[in-house]
Short mmCIF file of C-alpha atoms and ligand atoms in Angstrom, two decimals:
data_model
loop_
_atom_site.label_atom_id
_atom_site.label_comp_id
_atom_site.label_asym_id
_atom_site.label_seq_id
_atom_site.Cartn_x
_atom_site.Cartn_y
_atom_site.Cartn_z
CA MET A 1 29.63 11.88 24.53
CA ALA A 2 27.94 8.72 23.45
CA GLU A 3 26.68 6.70 20.56
CA VAL A 4 22.95 6.46 19.97
CA THR A 5 21.29 3.34 18.61
CA LEU A 6 17.71 2.97 17.44
CA SER A 7 16.49 -0.58 16.85
CA ASN A 8 13.14 -1.15 15.17
CA VAL A 9 11.72 1.95 16.84
CA ARG A 10 7.97 2.36 16.42
CA LYS A 11 5.37 4.90 17.37
CA SER A 12 1.63 4.78 17.12
CA TYR A 13 -1.03 7.15 18.38
CA GLY A 14 -4.00 4.89 19.12
CA ALA A 15 -4.51 2.77 16.03
CA VAL A 16 -2.49 5.09 13.79
CA ASP A 17 1.10 4.03 13.10
CA ILE A 18 3.36 7.04 12.66
CA ILE A 19 6.87 5.53 12.83
CA HIS A 20 7.11 2.10 11.23
CA GLY A 21 10.23 0.56 12.67
CA ILE A 22 13.41 2.58 12.32
CA ASP A 23 16.96 1.25 12.64
CA LEU A 24 19.69 3.82 12.97
CA GLY A 25 23.19 3.74 14.42
CA ILE A 26 24.85 7.03 15.32
CA SER A 27 28.53 6.95 16.26
CA ASP A 28 30.05 8.86 19.11
CA GLY A 29 30.60 12.44 17.95
CA GLU A 30 28.66 12.10 14.73
CA PHE A 31 26.39 14.87 13.37
CA VAL A 32 23.30 13.21 11.97
CA VAL A 33 20.51 15.12 10.21
CA LEU A 34 16.99 13.76 9.96
CA VAL A 35 15.33 15.28 6.93
CA GLY A 36 12.01 14.73 5.21
CA PRO A 37 8.74 16.39 4.27
CA SER A 38 6.34 17.84 6.82
CA GLY A 39 4.57 15.18 8.84
CA CYS A 40 7.03 12.37 8.08
CA GLY A 41 7.80 11.86 11.78
CA LYS A 42 11.08 13.72 12.34
CA SER A 43 10.02 15.52 15.51
CA THR A 44 8.30 12.43 16.84
CA LEU A 45 11.46 10.38 16.43
CA LEU A 46 13.62 13.06 18.04
CA ARG A 47 11.18 13.44 20.93
CA MET A 48 11.33 9.69 21.50
CA VAL A 49 15.10 9.91 21.83
CA ALA A 50 14.64 12.84 24.21
CA GLY A 51 12.05 11.01 26.28
CA LEU A 52 9.28 13.50 25.53
CA GLU A 53 7.23 10.83 23.72
CA THR A 54 6.74 7.24 24.78
CA ILE A 55 8.18 4.54 22.52
CA SER A 56 5.53 2.14 21.20
CA GLY A 57 8.04 -0.54 20.13
CA GLY A 58 11.73 -1.24 19.70
CA GLU A 59 14.65 0.14 21.62
CA VAL A 60 16.56 3.42 22.00
CA ARG A 61 20.06 3.26 23.48
CA ILE A 62 22.24 6.17 24.50
CA GLY A 63 25.72 4.82 25.14
CA PRO A 64 25.30 1.36 26.60
CA ARG A 65 21.99 2.12 28.32
CA VAL A 66 18.53 1.34 27.01
CA VAL A 67 16.68 4.57 27.77
CA ASN A 68 13.12 3.58 26.76
CA ASP A 69 11.83 3.99 30.29
CA LEU A 70 14.19 6.69 31.53
CA ASP A 71 12.94 10.18 32.33
CA PRO A 72 14.17 12.92 29.97
CA LYS A 73 16.24 14.46 32.77
CA ASP A 74 18.08 11.17 33.30
CA ARG A 75 19.05 10.69 29.66
CA ASP A 76 21.88 13.22 29.67
CA ILE A 77 20.71 14.98 26.53
CA ALA A 78 20.02 18.63 25.75
CA MET A 79 17.44 19.73 23.24
CA VAL A 80 17.13 22.98 21.28
CA PHE A 81 13.72 23.70 19.76
CA GLN A 82 12.43 25.95 17.04
CA ASN A 83 10.63 28.02 19.68
CA TYR A 84 13.54 28.35 22.02
CA ALA A 85 11.42 30.19 24.62
CA LEU A 86 13.91 32.06 26.75
CA TYR A 87 12.62 33.30 30.09
CA PRO A 88 11.88 36.98 29.39
CA HIS A 89 12.42 38.14 32.97
CA MET A 90 15.88 36.53 33.25
CA THR A 91 19.18 37.83 31.92
CA VAL A 92 21.18 35.89 29.36
CA ALA A 93 23.43 34.57 32.13
CA THR A 94 20.51 33.40 34.25
CA ASN A 95 18.78 31.84 31.28
CA MET A 96 21.92 29.90 30.49
CA GLY A 97 22.62 28.84 34.08
CA PHE A 98 19.05 27.99 34.99
CA SER A 99 19.18 24.28 34.26
CA LEU A 100 22.41 23.94 36.25
CA GLU A 101 20.91 25.73 39.21
CA HIS A 102 18.08 23.26 39.02
CA ARG A 103 20.59 20.47 39.45
CA GLY A 104 22.14 22.07 42.50
CA GLY A 105 25.52 23.23 41.19
CA SER A 106 27.34 25.83 43.34
CA LYS A 107 27.12 29.50 42.29
CA ALA A 108 30.80 29.63 41.38
CA GLU A 109 30.62 26.43 39.29
CA ILE A 110 27.57 27.70 37.44
CA ALA A 111 29.14 31.09 36.75
CA GLU A 112 32.21 29.34 35.38
CA ARG A 113 30.20 27.05 33.09
CA VAL A 114 28.11 29.97 31.84
CA LYS A 115 31.23 31.99 31.12
CA TRP A 116 32.76 29.06 29.24
CA ALA A 117 29.65 28.66 27.08
CA ALA A 118 29.30 32.42 26.56
CA ASP A 119 32.90 32.63 25.35
CA ILE A 120 32.36 29.83 22.85
CA LEU A 121 29.20 31.42 21.49
CA GLY A 122 30.38 35.02 21.53
CA LEU A 123 27.81 35.96 24.17
CA ALA A 124 30.19 37.25 26.86
CA PRO A 125 29.35 40.94 26.28
CA LEU A 126 25.63 40.20 26.43
CA LEU A 127 25.36 38.23 29.66
CA ASP A 128 23.52 40.98 31.57
CA ARG A 129 20.97 41.70 28.86
CA TYR A 130 17.39 40.48 28.74
CA PRO A 131 16.05 38.45 25.81
CA ARG A 132 14.04 41.43 24.48
CA GLN A 133 17.32 43.33 24.08
CA LEU A 134 18.76 40.69 21.73
CA SER A 135 18.52 40.05 18.02
CA GLY A 136 16.99 36.81 16.71
CA GLY A 137 20.39 35.26 16.10
CA GLN A 138 21.62 36.23 19.55
CA ARG A 139 18.55 34.67 21.15
CA GLN A 140 19.13 31.49 19.20
CA ARG A 141 22.70 31.49 20.45
CA VAL A 142 21.48 31.82 24.05
CA ALA A 143 19.22 28.82 23.47
CA MET A 144 22.26 26.88 22.33
CA GLY A 145 24.21 28.18 25.30
CA ARG A 146 21.54 26.79 27.57
CA ALA A 147 22.10 23.41 25.96
CA ILE A 148 25.90 23.36 25.97
CA VAL A 149 26.45 24.52 29.58
CA ARG A 150 25.26 21.13 30.70
CA ASN A 151 27.85 19.32 28.65
CA PRO A 152 25.36 16.60 27.69
CA GLN A 153 26.16 13.32 25.96
CA VAL A 154 23.88 14.16 23.03
CA PHE A 155 22.47 17.34 21.49
CA LEU A 156 19.05 17.20 19.90
CA PHE A 157 17.97 20.03 17.61
CA ASP A 158 14.46 20.36 16.17
CA GLU A 159 14.45 22.91 13.33
CA PRO A 160 16.34 25.43 15.47
CA LEU A 161 16.81 27.90 12.63
CA SER A 162 13.38 28.04 11.07
CA ASN A 163 12.38 31.23 12.90
CA LEU A 164 15.34 33.15 11.51
CA ASP A 165 15.52 35.02 8.23
CA ALA A 166 17.35 33.42 5.32
CA LYS A 167 20.62 35.27 5.78
CA LEU A 168 20.86 34.64 9.51
CA ARG A 169 20.01 30.98 8.95
CA VAL A 170 23.11 30.61 6.83
CA VAL A 171 25.26 32.28 9.51
CA MET A 172 23.83 30.19 12.34
CA ARG A 173 24.15 27.03 10.28
CA GLY A 174 27.88 27.70 10.10
CA GLU A 175 28.02 28.46 13.82
CA ILE A 176 26.30 25.22 14.81
CA LYS A 177 28.64 23.30 12.57
CA SER A 178 31.76 24.89 14.02
CA LEU A 179 30.39 24.43 17.51
CA HIS A 180 30.11 20.74 16.73
CA GLN A 181 33.62 20.62 15.33
CA ARG A 182 34.83 22.14 18.57
CA LEU A 183 32.80 20.13 21.10
CA LYS A 184 32.39 16.91 19.08
CA THR A 185 29.17 16.09 20.90
CA THR A 186 26.96 13.50 19.24
CA THR A 187 24.18 15.47 17.55
CA ILE A 188 20.81 14.66 16.01
CA TYR A 189 19.47 17.59 14.01
CA VAL A 190 16.01 17.73 12.48
CA THR A 191 15.16 19.90 9.49
CA HIS A 192 12.94 19.80 6.44
CA ASP A 193 15.50 21.92 4.60
CA GLN A 194 17.66 19.73 2.40
CA VAL A 195 20.31 22.46 2.06
CA GLU A 196 20.78 22.48 5.84
CA ALA A 197 20.99 18.71 5.74
CA MET A 198 23.58 18.69 2.95
CA THR A 199 25.81 21.35 4.46
CA MET A 200 25.75 20.28 8.11
CA ALA A 201 25.54 16.50 8.23
CA ASP A 202 28.15 13.79 8.53
CA LYS A 203 25.25 11.49 7.78
CA ILE A 204 21.75 12.21 6.48
CA VAL A 205 18.68 10.10 7.22
CA VAL A 206 15.91 10.75 4.68
CA LEU A 207 12.52 9.95 6.18
CA ASN A 208 9.22 9.65 4.38
CA GLY A 209 5.94 8.61 5.92
CA GLY A 210 7.59 7.26 9.06
CA ARG A 211 10.08 5.09 7.16
CA VAL A 212 13.75 5.49 6.26
CA GLU A 213 14.24 6.03 2.52
CA GLN A 214 18.03 6.18 2.65
CA ILE A 215 20.91 6.78 5.06
CA GLY A 216 24.24 8.06 3.84
CA ALA A 217 26.81 10.82 3.62
CA PRO A 218 25.44 13.96 1.92
CA LEU A 219 27.28 13.43 -1.36
CA GLU A 220 26.44 9.72 -1.46
CA LEU A 221 22.77 10.64 -1.37
CA TYR A 222 23.31 13.33 -3.97
CA ASP A 223 25.35 11.20 -6.35
CA ARG A 224 23.58 7.86 -5.95
CA PRO A 225 20.09 8.29 -4.55
CA ALA A 226 18.60 4.87 -3.79
CA ASN A 227 15.19 5.78 -5.15
CA GLN A 228 13.21 8.49 -6.87
CA PHE A 229 11.99 9.99 -3.60
CA VAL A 230 15.52 10.71 -2.34
CA ALA A 231 16.58 11.84 -5.81
CA GLY A 232 13.80 14.41 -5.90
CA PHE A 233 14.18 15.51 -2.30
CA ILE A 234 17.93 16.14 -2.19
CA GLY A 235 19.30 18.88 -4.45
CA SER A 236 18.07 22.29 -5.55
CA PRO A 237 16.81 22.94 -8.17
CA SER A 238 15.49 19.38 -8.04
CA MET A 239 16.43 16.54 -10.30
CA ASN A 240 14.46 16.35 -13.57
CA PHE A 241 12.38 13.24 -14.16
CA LEU A 242 11.09 11.93 -17.49
CA ASN A 243 8.76 8.96 -17.76
CA GLY A 244 9.36 6.56 -20.61
CA THR A 245 10.80 3.25 -21.77
CA ILE A 246 14.36 1.95 -22.02
CA THR A 247 14.97 0.92 -25.65
CA ALA A 248 17.97 -0.13 -27.72
CA GLU A 249 18.00 3.36 -29.30
CA GLY A 250 17.87 5.24 -26.00
CA PHE A 251 15.30 6.35 -23.47
CA ALA A 252 12.00 6.91 -25.26
CA ALA A 253 10.07 9.66 -23.50
CA PRO A 254 7.08 11.51 -24.97
CA GLY A 255 8.36 13.43 -28.00
CA ILE A 256 12.06 12.72 -27.49
CA VAL A 257 14.69 9.98 -27.28
CA LEU A 258 17.46 10.62 -24.75
CA PRO A 259 20.87 8.95 -24.73
CA LEU A 260 21.40 6.21 -22.15
CA PRO A 261 24.52 4.84 -20.48
CA ALA A 262 25.54 1.53 -22.09
CA ALA A 263 24.88 -0.39 -18.89
CA ALA A 264 21.19 0.47 -19.13
CA GLN A 265 20.75 -1.96 -22.02
CA VAL A 266 20.13 -4.84 -19.62
CA HIS A 267 16.83 -3.13 -18.84
CA THR A 268 15.71 -2.83 -22.48
CA GLY A 269 11.94 -2.87 -22.77
CA ARG A 270 11.40 -1.72 -19.22
CA LYS A 271 9.25 1.25 -18.28
CA ALA A 272 11.35 3.60 -16.17
CA VAL A 273 11.98 7.12 -14.96
CA TYR A 274 15.00 8.97 -16.35
CA GLY A 275 16.52 11.29 -13.76
CA ILE A 276 19.04 14.01 -14.48
CA ARG A 277 20.12 16.97 -12.37
CA PRO A 278 19.96 20.47 -13.88
CA GLU A 279 23.75 20.87 -13.86
CA HIS A 280 24.26 17.64 -15.76
CA PHE A 281 23.18 19.01 -19.12
CA ALA A 282 25.83 20.55 -21.35
CA LEU A 283 25.17 22.90 -24.23
CA ASP A 284 26.28 20.87 -27.25
CA GLU A 285 25.31 21.22 -30.89
CA ASN A 286 25.16 17.42 -31.18
CA GLY A 287 22.78 17.20 -28.24
CA VAL A 288 19.01 16.72 -28.17
CA PRO A 289 16.74 19.66 -28.98
CA ALA A 290 15.15 21.61 -26.15
CA GLU A 291 12.66 24.41 -26.58
CA ILE A 292 13.38 27.33 -24.24
CA ILE A 293 10.50 28.30 -22.00
CA LEU A 294 12.23 30.64 -19.56
CA VAL A 295 15.78 31.97 -19.07
CA GLU A 296 16.86 33.13 -15.59
CA PRO A 297 20.35 34.66 -15.46
CA MET A 298 21.85 34.33 -11.96
CA GLY A 299 25.17 35.96 -12.78
CA SER A 300 27.45 33.02 -12.07
CA GLU A 301 25.17 30.67 -13.99
CA THR A 302 22.03 30.60 -16.07
CA GLN A 303 18.94 28.61 -15.18
CA VAL A 304 16.87 27.56 -18.16
CA THR A 305 13.40 26.04 -18.13
CA MET A 306 13.08 23.99 -21.28
CA LYS A 307 10.92 21.39 -22.93
CA LEU A 308 12.48 18.02 -23.64
CA GLY A 309 9.89 16.57 -25.96
CA GLU A 310 6.74 17.09 -23.94
CA THR A 311 8.36 17.20 -20.51
CA LEU A 312 9.43 20.40 -18.74
CA ALA A 313 12.98 20.27 -17.40
CA THR A 314 15.44 22.64 -15.75
CA GLY A 315 19.00 23.12 -16.90
CA VAL A 316 21.70 25.09 -15.12
CA PHE A 317 24.58 26.25 -17.30
CA ARG A 318 27.84 27.99 -16.48
CA GLU A 319 27.57 29.78 -19.80
CA ARG A 320 25.35 32.80 -20.24
CA VAL A 321 22.40 31.90 -22.43
CA SER A 322 20.97 34.90 -24.20
CA LEU A 323 18.12 33.27 -26.08
CA SER A 324 14.43 34.03 -26.01
CA PRO A 325 11.56 31.75 -25.13
CA GLY A 326 10.53 29.73 -28.17
CA ALA A 327 14.12 29.30 -29.43
CA THR A 328 15.63 25.84 -29.51
CA ILE A 329 18.93 24.92 -27.89
CA ARG A 330 20.70 21.58 -27.98
CA VAL A 331 21.66 19.92 -24.73
CA ARG A 332 23.59 16.76 -23.92
CA PRO A 333 22.91 14.79 -20.74
CA ASP A 334 26.07 13.68 -18.96
CA LEU A 335 25.78 9.88 -19.18
CA ASP A 336 27.79 9.35 -15.99
CA ASN A 337 25.08 11.24 -14.16
CA VAL A 338 21.93 9.71 -15.57
CA HIS A 339 19.81 8.02 -12.90
CA LEU A 340 17.25 5.36 -13.84
CA PHE A 341 14.42 4.43 -11.52
CA ALA A 342 11.77 1.73 -11.77
CA ALA A 343 8.47 3.18 -13.01
CA ASP A 344 6.70 1.30 -10.26
CA GLY A 345 8.16 1.86 -6.79
CA GLY A 346 10.92 4.21 -7.87
CA GLN A 347 13.85 2.01 -6.85
CA ARG A 348 17.17 2.78 -8.52
CA LEU A 349 17.94 0.57 -11.56
CA ASN A 350 21.50 1.59 -12.48
N1 ATP B 1 -0.06 13.68 19.63
C1 ATP B 1 -0.33 13.21 18.41
N2 ATP B 1 -1.45 12.48 18.17
C2 ATP B 1 -1.73 12.01 16.94
N3 ATP B 1 -0.92 12.19 15.86
C3 ATP B 1 0.20 12.90 16.04
C4 ATP B 1 0.56 13.45 17.32
N4 ATP B 1 1.74 14.10 17.17
C5 ATP B 1 2.09 13.97 15.87
N5 ATP B 1 1.17 13.26 15.19
C6 ATP B 1 1.23 12.88 13.77
O1 ATP B 1 2.44 12.20 13.54
C7 ATP B 1 2.97 12.53 12.27
C8 ATP B 1 4.41 12.96 12.39
O2 ATP B 1 4.47 14.19 13.07
P1 ATP B 1 5.83 14.95 13.33
O3 ATP B 1 5.53 16.14 14.16
O4 ATP B 1 6.81 13.98 13.88
O5 ATP B 1 6.25 15.37 11.87
P2 ATP B 1 7.51 16.21 11.37
O6 ATP B 1 8.24 15.34 10.41
O7 ATP B 1 8.26 16.75 12.53
O8 ATP B 1 6.83 17.39 10.54
P3 ATP B 1 7.23 18.97 10.43
O9 ATP B 1 8.32 19.05 9.40
O10 ATP B 1 5.96 19.58 9.94
O11 ATP B 1 7.63 19.44 11.79
C9 ATP B 1 2.06 13.58 11.67
O12 ATP B 1 1.21 12.95 10.75
C10 ATP B 1 1.30 14.11 12.87
O13 ATP B 1 0.01 14.51 12.49
MG1 MG B 2 8.62 18.66 13.29
#
């Protein structure tokens, strides 16, 4: 196990800069998730840690060693990809032991390591099967088995679950997390799925356009996003945003004035973005009017699309709302959970 440190890491392809200088410290045993929209540089960054891409600038350390110029095989890492590509003509056991064989372990040692990994992953009864005789989840488990037999210092995962159906993804997500709790191996996990990031990470790194937007524990990012990008990216359904102006009477958005936390008064006169998550509206007869556009009962809660003045917003209520489109409800934003962002740049104001 080891810590991983990235200092001002950069990547360019020719004249095009893709990663613009990333600093990131990962403690020994930590589970860090890199998340961000497609093309933001997640895989590139992971592949630089793995040694599959050259590093254009800065430094990557694994443990005490700078690994910039080390071969992937000398970095003591194991990577699991989205396309885990098992060898079709090899059994589960051989697939899992292959990399050890490559390193010249004895047959007995390899068999013992494979059995250890198979027991952890629930693959023991399947060791003699071929990949075509396995389900998607079992194949994914074999791919993980291949990584853990080597007992590496760091695990790197690049969207390992995106080929699985939604239900299996949830199961495997739990399995990877409990595997980490058991082995405590430092892990960097890439996904564009913010739910995976929230549920699995000790620490999330939100990337956008090759830059870090925010680093923090999942709930820190959820409760106090540093900017509008993170606020909109983390959480589902997403945070609502209204454009307007902070005034002494409240937040003046097109067609409506919303209540503001008292501390916002220092920004009076400023153009801003009012952010509020769907679950932070309460039904309240003293609230602001909202015209119902769509009601979606989920059983445990009700999701309502509504118009706040001229802006569409989503509310999620524990109560059942049995009203038709066109009706007006009254909703009250929870002032402890109102987020204000600068209209230009989107940095957090409160
Ligand atoms: N070999 C290459 N040459 C030129 N540009 C590249 C190369 N590889 C990647 N890129 C560019 O670098 C950027 C980051 O790519 P990367 O694969 O790291 O994104 P990602 O965050 O993993 O996206 P996704 O979620 O779609 O997998 C993209 O704009 C991509 O087009
Ligand atoms: Mg990628």
